[in-house]
Coordinates of C-alpha atoms in Angstrom, one line a residue:
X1 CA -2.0 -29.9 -14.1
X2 CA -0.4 -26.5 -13.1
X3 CA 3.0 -25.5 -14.3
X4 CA 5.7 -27.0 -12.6
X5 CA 7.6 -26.0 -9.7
X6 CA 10.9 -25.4 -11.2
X7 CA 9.6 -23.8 -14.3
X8 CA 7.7 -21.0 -12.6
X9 CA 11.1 -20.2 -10.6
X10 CA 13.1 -20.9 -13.3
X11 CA 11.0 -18.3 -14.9
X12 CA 11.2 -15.6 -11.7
X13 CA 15.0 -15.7 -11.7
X14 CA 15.0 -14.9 -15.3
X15 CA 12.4 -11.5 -14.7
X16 CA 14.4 -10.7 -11.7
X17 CA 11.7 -11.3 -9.4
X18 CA 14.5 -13.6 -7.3
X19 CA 17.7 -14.7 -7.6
X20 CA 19.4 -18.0 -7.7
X21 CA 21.0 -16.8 -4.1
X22 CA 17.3 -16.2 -2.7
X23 CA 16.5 -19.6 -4.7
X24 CA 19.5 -21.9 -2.4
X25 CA 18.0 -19.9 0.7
X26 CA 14.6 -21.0 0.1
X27 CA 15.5 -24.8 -0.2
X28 CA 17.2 -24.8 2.8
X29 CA 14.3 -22.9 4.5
X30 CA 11.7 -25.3 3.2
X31 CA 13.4 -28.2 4.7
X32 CA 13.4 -26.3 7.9
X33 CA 10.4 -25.7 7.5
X34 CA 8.7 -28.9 5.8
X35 CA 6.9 -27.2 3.1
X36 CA 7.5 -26.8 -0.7
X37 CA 10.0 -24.4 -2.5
X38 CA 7.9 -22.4 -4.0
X39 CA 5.5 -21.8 -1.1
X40 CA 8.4 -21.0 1.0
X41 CA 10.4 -18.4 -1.7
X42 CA 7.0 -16.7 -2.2
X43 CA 6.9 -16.2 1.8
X44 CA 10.5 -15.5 2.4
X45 CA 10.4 -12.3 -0.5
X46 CA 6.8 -11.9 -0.1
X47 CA 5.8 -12.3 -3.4
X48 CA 2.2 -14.0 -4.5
X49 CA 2.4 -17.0 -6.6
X50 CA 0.8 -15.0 -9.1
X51 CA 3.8 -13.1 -9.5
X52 CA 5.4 -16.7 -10.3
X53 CA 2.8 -17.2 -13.3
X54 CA 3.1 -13.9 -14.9
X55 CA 6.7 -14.4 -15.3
X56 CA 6.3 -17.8 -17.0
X57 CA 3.7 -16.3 -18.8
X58 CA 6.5 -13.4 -19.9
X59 CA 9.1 -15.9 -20.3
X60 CA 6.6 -18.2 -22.7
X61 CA 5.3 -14.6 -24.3
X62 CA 2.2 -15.4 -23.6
X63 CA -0.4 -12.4 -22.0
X64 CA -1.1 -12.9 -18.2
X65 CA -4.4 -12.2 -16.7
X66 CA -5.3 -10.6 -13.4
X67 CA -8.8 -11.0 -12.2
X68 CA -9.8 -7.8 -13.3
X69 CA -9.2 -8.3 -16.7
X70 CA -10.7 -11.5 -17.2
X71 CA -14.2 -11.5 -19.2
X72 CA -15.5 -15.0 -20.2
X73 CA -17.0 -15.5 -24.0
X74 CA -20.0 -16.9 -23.3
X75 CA -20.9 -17.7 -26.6
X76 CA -17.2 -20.1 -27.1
X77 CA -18.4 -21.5 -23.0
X78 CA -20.6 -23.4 -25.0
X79 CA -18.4 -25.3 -27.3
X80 CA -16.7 -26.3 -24.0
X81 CA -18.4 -29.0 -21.8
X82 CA -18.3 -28.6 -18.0
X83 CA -16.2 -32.1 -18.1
X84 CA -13.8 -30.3 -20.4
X85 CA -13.0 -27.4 -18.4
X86 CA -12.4 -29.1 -15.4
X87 CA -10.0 -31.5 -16.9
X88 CA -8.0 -28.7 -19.1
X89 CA -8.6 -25.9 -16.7
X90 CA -9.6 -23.4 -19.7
X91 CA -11.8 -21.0 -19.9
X92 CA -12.3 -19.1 -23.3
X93 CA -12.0 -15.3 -22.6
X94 CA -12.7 -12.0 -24.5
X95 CA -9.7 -9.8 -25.6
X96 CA -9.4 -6.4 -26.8
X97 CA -7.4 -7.4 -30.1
X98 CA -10.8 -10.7 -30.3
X99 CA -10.6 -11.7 -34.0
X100 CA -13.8 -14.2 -35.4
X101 CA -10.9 -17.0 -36.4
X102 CA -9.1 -16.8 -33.4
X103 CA -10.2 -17.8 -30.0
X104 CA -8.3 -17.3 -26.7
X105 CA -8.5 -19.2 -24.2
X106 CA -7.6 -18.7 -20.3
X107 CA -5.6 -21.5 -18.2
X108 CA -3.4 -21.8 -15.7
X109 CA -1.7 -24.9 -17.0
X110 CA -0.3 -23.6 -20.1
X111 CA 2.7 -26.4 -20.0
X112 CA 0.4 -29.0 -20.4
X113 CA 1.0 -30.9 -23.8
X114 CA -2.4 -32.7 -24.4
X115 CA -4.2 -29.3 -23.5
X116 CA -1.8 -28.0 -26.6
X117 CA -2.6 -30.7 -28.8
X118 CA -6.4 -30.6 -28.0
X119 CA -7.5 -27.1 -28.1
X120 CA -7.9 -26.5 -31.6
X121 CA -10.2 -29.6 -32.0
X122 CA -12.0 -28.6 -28.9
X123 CA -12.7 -25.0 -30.1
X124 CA -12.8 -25.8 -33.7
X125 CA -10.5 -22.3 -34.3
X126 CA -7.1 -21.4 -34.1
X127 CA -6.1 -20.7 -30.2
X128 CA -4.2 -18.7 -28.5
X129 CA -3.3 -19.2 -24.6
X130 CA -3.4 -16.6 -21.7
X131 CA -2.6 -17.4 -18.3
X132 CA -3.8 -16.7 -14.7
X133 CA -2.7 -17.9 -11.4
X134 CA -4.5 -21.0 -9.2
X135 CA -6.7 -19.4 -7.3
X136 CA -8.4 -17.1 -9.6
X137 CA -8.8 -20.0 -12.5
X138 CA -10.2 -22.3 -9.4
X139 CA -12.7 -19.5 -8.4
X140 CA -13.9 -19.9 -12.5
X141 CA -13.5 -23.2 -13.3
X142 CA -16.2 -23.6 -9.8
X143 CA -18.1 -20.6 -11.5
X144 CA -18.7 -21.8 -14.8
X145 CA -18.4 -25.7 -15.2
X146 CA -20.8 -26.4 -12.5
X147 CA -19.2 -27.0 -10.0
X148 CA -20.8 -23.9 -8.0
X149 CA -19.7 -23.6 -4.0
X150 CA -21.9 -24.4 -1.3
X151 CA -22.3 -23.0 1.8
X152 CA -21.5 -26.2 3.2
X153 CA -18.2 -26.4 1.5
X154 CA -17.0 -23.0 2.2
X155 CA -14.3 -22.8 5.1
X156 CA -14.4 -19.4 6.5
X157 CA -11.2 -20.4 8.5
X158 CA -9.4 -21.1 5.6
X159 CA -10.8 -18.5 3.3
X160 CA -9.4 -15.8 5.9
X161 CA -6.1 -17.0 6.3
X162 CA -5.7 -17.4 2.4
X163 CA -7.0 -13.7 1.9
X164 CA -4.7 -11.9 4.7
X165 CA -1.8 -14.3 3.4
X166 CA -2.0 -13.1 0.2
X167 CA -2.8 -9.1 1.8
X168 CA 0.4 -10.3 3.4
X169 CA 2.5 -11.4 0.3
X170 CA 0.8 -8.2 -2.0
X171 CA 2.3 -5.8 0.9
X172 CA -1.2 -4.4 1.3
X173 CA -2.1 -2.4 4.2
X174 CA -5.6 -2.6 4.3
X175 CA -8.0 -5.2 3.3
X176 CA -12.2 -4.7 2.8
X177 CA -15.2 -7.3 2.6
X178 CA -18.0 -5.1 1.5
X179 CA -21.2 -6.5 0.6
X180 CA -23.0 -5.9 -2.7
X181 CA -26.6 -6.6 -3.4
X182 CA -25.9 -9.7 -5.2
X183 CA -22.6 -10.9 -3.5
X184 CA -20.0 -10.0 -1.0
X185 CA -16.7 -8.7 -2.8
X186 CA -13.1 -8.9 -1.3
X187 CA -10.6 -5.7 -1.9
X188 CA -7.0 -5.4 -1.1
X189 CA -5.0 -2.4 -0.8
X190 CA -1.6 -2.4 -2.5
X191 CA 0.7 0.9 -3.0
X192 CA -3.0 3.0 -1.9
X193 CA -5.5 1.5 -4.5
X194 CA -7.8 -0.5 -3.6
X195 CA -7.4 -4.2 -6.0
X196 CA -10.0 -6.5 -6.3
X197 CA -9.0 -10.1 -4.6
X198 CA -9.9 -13.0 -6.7
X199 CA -13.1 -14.0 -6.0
X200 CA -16.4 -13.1 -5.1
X201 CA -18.4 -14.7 -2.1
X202 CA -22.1 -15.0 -1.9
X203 CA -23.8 -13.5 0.8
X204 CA -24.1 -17.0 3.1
X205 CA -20.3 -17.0 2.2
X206 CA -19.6 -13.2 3.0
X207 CA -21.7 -13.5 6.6
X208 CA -19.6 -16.3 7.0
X209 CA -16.2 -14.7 6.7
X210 CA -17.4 -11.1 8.7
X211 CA -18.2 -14.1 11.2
X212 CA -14.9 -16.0 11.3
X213 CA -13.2 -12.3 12.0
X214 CA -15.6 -11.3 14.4
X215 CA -14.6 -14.0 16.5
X216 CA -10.5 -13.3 15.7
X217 CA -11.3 -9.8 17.4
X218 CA -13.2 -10.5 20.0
X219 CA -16.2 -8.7 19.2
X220 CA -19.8 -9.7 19.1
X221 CA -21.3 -12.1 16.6
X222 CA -24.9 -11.3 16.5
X223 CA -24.6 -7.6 16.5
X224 CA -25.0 -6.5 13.1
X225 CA -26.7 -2.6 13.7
X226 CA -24.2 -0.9 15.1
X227 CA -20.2 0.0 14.2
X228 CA -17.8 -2.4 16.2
X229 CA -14.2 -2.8 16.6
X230 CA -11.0 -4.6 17.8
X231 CA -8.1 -6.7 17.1
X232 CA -6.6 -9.9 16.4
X233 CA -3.2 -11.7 15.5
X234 CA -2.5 -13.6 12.3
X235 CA 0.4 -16.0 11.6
X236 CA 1.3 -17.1 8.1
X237 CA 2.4 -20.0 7.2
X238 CA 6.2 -19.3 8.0
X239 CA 5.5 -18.3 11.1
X240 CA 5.8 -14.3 10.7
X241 CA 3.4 -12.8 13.1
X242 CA 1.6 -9.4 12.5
X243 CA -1.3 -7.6 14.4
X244 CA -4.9 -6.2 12.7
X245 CA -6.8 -3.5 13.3
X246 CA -10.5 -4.3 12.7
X247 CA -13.8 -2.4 12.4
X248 CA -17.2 -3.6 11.6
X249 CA -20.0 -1.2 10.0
X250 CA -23.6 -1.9 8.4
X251 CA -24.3 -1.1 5.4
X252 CA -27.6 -1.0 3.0
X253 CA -27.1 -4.6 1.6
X254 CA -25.5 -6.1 5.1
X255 CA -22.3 -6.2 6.9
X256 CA -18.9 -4.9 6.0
X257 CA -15.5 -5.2 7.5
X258 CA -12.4 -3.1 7.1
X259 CA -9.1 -4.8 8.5
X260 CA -5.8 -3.2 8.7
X261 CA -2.5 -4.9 8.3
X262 CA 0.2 -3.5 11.0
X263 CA 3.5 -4.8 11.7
X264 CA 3.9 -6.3 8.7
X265 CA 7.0 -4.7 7.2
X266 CA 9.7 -4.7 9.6
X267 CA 11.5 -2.3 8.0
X268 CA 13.2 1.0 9.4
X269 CA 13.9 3.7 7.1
X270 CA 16.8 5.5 7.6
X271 CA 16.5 9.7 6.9
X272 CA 18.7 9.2 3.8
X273 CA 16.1 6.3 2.5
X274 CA 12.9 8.7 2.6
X275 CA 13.6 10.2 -0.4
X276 CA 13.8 14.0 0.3
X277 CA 15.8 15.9 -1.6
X278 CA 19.3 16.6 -1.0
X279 CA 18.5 20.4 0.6
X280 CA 15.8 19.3 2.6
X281 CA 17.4 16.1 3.8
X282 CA 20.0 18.2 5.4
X283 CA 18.1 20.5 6.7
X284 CA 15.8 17.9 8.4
X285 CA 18.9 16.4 9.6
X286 CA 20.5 19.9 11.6
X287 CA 17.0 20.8 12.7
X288 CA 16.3 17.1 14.4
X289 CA 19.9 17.9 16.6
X290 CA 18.0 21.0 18.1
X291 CA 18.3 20.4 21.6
X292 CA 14.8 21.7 22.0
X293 CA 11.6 22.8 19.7
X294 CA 8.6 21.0 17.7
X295 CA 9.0 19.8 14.9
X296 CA 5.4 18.8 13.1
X297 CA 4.7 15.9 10.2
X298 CA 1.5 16.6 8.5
X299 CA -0.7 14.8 5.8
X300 CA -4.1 12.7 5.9
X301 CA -3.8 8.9 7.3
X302 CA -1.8 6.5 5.4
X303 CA 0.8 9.6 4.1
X304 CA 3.9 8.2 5.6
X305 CA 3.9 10.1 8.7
X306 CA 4.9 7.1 11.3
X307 CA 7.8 6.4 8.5
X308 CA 9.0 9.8 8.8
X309 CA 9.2 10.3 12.7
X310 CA 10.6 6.5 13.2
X311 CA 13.6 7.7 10.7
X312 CA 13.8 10.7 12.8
X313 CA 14.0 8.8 16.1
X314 CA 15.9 5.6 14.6
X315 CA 18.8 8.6 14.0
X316 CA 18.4 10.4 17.3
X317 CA 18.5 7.3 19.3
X318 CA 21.6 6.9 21.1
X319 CA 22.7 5.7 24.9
X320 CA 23.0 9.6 25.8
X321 CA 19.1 10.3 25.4
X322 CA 16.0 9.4 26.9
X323 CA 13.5 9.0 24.4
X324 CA 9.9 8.5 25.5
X325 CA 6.7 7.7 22.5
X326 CA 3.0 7.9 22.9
X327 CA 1.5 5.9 19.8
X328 CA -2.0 5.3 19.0
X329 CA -1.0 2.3 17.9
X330 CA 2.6 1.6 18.1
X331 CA 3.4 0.5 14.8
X332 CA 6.9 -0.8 15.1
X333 CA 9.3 -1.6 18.2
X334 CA 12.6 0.1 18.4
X335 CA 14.9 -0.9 20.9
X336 CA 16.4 2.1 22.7
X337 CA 13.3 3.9 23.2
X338 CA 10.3 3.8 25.3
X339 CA 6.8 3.3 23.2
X340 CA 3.9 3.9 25.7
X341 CA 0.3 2.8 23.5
X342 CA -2.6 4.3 24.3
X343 CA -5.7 2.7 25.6
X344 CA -8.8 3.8 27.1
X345 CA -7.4 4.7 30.6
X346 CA -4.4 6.5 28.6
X347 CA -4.6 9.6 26.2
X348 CA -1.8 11.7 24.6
X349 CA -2.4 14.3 27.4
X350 CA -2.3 12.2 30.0
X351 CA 0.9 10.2 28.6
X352 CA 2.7 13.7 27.9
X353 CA 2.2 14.4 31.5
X354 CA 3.6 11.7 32.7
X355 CA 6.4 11.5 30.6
X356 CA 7.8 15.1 31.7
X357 CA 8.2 13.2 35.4
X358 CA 10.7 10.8 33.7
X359 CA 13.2 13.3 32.6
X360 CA 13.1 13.2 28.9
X361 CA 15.4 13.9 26.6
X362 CA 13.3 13.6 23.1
X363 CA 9.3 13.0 23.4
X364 CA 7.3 11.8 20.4
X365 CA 3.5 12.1 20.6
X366 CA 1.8 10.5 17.9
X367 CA -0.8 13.1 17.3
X368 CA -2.1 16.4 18.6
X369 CA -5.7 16.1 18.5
X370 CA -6.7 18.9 20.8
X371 CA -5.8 22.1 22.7
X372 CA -4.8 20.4 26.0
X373 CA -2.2 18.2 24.3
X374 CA -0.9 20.6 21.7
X375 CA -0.6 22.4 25.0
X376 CA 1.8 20.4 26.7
X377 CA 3.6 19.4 23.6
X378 CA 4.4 23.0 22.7
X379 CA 5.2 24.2 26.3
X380 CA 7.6 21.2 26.8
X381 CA 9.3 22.1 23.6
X382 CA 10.0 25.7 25.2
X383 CA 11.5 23.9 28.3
X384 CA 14.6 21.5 27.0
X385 CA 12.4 19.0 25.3
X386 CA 12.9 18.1 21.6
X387 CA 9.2 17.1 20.8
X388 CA 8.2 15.3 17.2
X389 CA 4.1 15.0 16.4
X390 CA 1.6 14.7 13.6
X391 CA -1.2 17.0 12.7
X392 CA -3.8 16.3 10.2
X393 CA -3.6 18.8 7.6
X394 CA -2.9 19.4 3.9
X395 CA -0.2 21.7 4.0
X396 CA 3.1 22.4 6.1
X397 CA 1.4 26.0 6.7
X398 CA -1.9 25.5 7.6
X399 CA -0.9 23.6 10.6
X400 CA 0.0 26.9 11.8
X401 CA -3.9 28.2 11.6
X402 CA -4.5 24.3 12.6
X403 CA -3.2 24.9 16.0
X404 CA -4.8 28.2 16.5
X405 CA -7.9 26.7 15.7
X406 CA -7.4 24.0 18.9
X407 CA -7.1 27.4 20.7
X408 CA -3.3 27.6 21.2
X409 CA -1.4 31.3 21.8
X410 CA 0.7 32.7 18.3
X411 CA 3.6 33.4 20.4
X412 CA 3.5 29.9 22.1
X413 CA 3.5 28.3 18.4
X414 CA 5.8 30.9 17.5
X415 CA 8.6 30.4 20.3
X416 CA 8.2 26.5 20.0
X417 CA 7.9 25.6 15.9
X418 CA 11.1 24.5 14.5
X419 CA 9.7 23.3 11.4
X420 CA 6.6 21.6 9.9
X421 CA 7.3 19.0 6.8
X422 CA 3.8 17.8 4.5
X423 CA 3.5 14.8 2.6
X424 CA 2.0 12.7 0.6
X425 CA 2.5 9.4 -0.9
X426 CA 2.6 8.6 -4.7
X427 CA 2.6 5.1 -6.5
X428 CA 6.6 4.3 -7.7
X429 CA 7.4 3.6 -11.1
X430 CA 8.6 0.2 -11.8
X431 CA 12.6 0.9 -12.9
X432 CA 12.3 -2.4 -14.6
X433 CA 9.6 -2.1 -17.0
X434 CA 8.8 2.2 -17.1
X435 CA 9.3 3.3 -20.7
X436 CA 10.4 6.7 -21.9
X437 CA 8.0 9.4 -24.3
X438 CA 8.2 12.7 -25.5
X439 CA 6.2 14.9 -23.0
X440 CA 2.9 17.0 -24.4
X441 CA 2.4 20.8 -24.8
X442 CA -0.4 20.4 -21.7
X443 CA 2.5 18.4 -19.5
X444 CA 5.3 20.7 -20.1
X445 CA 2.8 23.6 -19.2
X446 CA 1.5 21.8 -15.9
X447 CA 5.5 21.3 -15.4
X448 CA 6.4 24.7 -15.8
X449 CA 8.6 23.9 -18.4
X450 CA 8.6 26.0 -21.3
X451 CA 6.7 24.2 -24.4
X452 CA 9.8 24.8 -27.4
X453 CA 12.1 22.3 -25.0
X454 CA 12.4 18.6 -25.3
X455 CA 11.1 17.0 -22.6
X456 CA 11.6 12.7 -21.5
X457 CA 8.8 11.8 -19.2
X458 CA 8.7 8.4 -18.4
X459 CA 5.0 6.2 -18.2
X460 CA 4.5 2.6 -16.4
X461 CA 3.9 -0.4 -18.9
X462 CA 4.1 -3.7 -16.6
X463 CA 6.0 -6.7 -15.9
X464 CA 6.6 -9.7 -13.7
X465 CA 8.2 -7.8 -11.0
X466 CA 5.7 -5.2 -10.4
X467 CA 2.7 -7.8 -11.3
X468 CA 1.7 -5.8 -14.2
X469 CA 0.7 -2.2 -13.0
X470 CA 3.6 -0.7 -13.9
X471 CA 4.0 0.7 -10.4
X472 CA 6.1 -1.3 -7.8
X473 CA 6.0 0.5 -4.0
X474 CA 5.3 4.3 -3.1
X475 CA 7.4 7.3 -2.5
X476 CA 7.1 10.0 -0.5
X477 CA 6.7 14.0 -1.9
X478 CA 7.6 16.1 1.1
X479 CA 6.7 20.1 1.5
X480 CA 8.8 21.6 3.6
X481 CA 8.8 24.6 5.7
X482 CA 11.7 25.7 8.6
X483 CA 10.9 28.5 10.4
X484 CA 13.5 31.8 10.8
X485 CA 13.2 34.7 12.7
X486 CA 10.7 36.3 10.4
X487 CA 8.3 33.6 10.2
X488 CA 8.1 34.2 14.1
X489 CA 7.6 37.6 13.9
X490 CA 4.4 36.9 11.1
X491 CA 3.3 34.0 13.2
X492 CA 3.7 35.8 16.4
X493 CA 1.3 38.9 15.1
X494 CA -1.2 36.5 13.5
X495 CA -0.3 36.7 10.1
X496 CA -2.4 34.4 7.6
X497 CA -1.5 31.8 5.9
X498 CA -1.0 33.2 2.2
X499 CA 1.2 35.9 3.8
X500 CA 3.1 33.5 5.5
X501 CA 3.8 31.6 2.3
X502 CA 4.6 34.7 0.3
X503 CA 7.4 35.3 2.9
X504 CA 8.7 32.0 3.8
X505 CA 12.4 31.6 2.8
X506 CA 12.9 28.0 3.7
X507 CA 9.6 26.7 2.2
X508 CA 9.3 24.0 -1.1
X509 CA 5.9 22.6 -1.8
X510 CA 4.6 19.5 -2.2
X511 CA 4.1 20.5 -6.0
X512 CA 7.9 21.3 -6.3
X513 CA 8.7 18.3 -4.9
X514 CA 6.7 16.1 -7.2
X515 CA 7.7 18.3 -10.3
X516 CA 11.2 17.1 -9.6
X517 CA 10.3 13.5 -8.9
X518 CA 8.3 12.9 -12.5
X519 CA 11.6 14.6 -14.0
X520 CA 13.8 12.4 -12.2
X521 CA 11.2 9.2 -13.4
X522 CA 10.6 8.0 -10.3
X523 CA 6.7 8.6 -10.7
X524 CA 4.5 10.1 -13.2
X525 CA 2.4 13.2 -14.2
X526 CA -0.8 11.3 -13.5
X527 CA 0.4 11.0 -10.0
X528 CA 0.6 14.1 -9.0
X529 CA -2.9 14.8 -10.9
X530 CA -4.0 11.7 -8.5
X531 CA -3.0 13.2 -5.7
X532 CA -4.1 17.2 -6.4
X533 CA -1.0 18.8 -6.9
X534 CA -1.0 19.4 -10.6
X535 CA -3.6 22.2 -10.3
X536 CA -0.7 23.7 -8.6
X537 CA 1.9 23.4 -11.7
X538 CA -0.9 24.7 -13.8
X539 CA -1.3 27.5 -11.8
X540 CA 2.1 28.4 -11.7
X541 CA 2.5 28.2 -15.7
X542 CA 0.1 30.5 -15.8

């Protein structure tokens, strides 16, 4: 018996994860639809049910558990018959606080009165519940009362549509069935770390979901030696509609597949919702209205880069300008401005060609991956063209060595650079749920802030709304570095990177960046430690 319908969004209004306006959308939706209230909110604000049982759980004070942090007692799984644990839906766990007169006990039907009433008999101790969503305490009760799956009642259809939907609903970009030596294990990744889904498959079951893709892409079933890719289409159950990118690769223990989610937030962020600072949001915003230059975005894949230029192009766009794209893939439509996606019979060169013969106003080349496009990019930025681009590299000013490496002239980079911004992305503190501490000796230093100050940091603790990581969504650290008379001069003679840094005058750096976003608690110290920048700060103290 799981918890009720009405309790569990009862319960999500109260932790903010809706709102009784989102609550009178979804019931007219679901009768639109023909499907269930709760199926159809967790759809409409993308939210996984088990968002919906960790706020009852909140509400009823009672801990939730995510897979990860379930380990089952075996010795209490033996007080507990098979026919028991499917009928309660309990599972006794181990906790960090485990106490030899106390048991706890996992379910997903804490409501249940007779499960109440019976526990304490059952487990001859005193109990106390945690909860866990459907699916995981499913995947258990079929792990450990018995019940074990079979190859021939495994679905690979429906097992795929259930993991991307819930990829889907988690906002995850990415999602990877890897196998193991003894089974085939299922990863999602939310906010850039990889979470483990809630099951694992055995290998019959894992060959048969690497199948069941295999066949959404297109690509061949029986060969298992060599790399493969291609794409497919998926439809959830409200009829939203996003594309996948997938790759197959083999591995010591069998065959793994990586899929990639695209499409699937329809957002557009404005230059004012990226989340640079005030000086280099205005900046960014008078060097885009150049008439003609390039401007560069730079950072390793999944940094934000596509967000940055489809700000920059969603403010350019008007009815007075021709903008033309060349996107490997084209991650969002806008209307207003030509997207060209390359294919095998079309490259950035070749595209950039071609798009010079249909009198552009703006061009946007998704990346510059060799000398004949940064070529054509940088020369039609010297002749009228506003050009925007990415380059692969960890720092605004290393893309200037970057392109010399692809063999372009200094005084063609020189002539042509407006400006280069680097960024990363780092997790978001939950605003619900962060809480507030006194900063360390050690933090102050790698902060540069001097050690006899009092200093509020602020740390993640979890909550309904961010389903327990303390993190909710990512935001984006920017470096950034506009170019001045001088800088052309350095760059025009050759000059190397450290010198060019020493005499930059419009340059912040990534590290300054995040320094002022842990002070402002929108992320943490352990963040930018994640992502290599404290080093910097530490540096800097010094």
């Amino acid at each position: 018996m799981a918890i009720r319908e009405k309790s569990l969004i009862e319960a999500a209004i109260v932790h903010g994860l809706i709102n009784t306006s989102d609550r009178d959308q979804a019931k007219l939706e679901a009768r639109r639809v023909q499907r269930d209230e709760l199926t159809t909110l967790c759809y409409v604000k993308r939210l996984s049910i088990s968002r919906f049982y960790h706020a009852f759980a909140a509400m009823q004070q009672l801990a939730f558990l995510r897979p990860s942090q379930i380990f089952i007692d075996h010795k209490r799984l033996k007080r507990l018959s098979p026919a028991v644990i499917r009928q309660f839906r309990i599972l006794p766990v181990l906790m960090d606080t485990q106490q030899d007169q106390l048991a706890y006990v996992v379910t997903d039907s804490p409501d249940n009165p007779a499960l109440r009433n019976q526990l304490p008999r059952l487990m001859k101790l005193e109990v106390e519940l945690c909860v866990t969503d459907p699916v995981t305490m499913e995947y258990l009760i079929h792990q450990y009362s018995g019940l074990q799956n079979s190859i021939l009642m495994f679905d690979a259809v429906d097992q795929v549509n259930d993991l991307l939907n819930e990829a889907y609903l988690n906002r995850a970009s990415d999602v990877h069935i890897e196998p193991l030596e003894d089974c085939y294990l299922a990863r999602i990744r939310i906010d850039g770390r990889l979470q483990e889904h809630g099951r694992r498959y055995t290998h019959e079951e894992g060959i048969s979901l690497i199948s069941r893709i295999k066949v959404m892409a297109n690509i061949d079933i029986a060969e298992t030696r060599m790399p493969q890719d291609g794409g497919a289409k998926h439809k959830t159950p409200l009829e939203d509609e996003f594309d996948l990118r997938i790759a197959t690769a083999p591995t010591k223990y069998g065959e793994r597949i990586t899929i990639r989610l695209l499409g699937t937030d329809n957002q557009l962020f404005t230059l004012q919702q990226l989340g640079m600072s005030d000086g280099a949001l205005a900046q960014f915003a008078e060097i885009i209205q150049q008439p003609h230059g390039i401007i560069l975005i730079t950072g390793p894949t999944g940094s934000g880069k596509s967000t940055t230029l489809y700000a920059a192009l969603t403010q350019l766009k008007n009815e007075e300008v021709n903008i033309l794209t060349a996107e490997d893939p084209v991650e969002m439509a806008i209307d207003g401005i030509s997207q060209v996606q390359m294919n095998a019979k079309v490259n950035f060169a070749s595209a950039l060609r071609s798009f010079l013969r249909h009198d552009p106003d703006i061009i946007m080349v998704g990346e510059i991956r060799d000398s004949e496009t940064g070529e054509i990019a940088l020369k039609a930025a010297t002749t009228g063209h506003l050009v925007l681009s990415t380059l692969h590299t960890n720092s605004a000013i290393s893309s200037i060595t970057r392109l010399r490496d692809i063999g372009l002239e200094p005084f063609l980079i020189a002539s042509s650079l407006l400006g280069v911004i680097a960024q990363r992305l780092a997790r978001r503190l939950c605003q619900q749920c962060r809480e507030s501490y006194q900063a360390s000796d050690s933090e102050k230093n790698a902060l540069n802030i001097a050690t006899d100050q009092p200093l509020t940091l602020w740390q993640p603790k979890g909550c309904p709304l961010c389903g327990g990581n303390g993190y909710q969504g990512r935001i984006a650290l920017f470096e950034t570095f506009w170019m001045d008379d001088e800088m052309e001069a350095l760059i025009t003679e050759g000059a190397d990177e450290l010198t060019l840094r020493k005499k930059a005058k419009h340059f912040t750096s990534l590290a300054d960046d995040g320094r002022e976003k842990v002070l402002q608690g929108l992320t943490t110290i352990q963040e930018l430690k994640r992502l290599g920048l404290i080093q910097q700060f530490e540096e800097v103290a010094a």
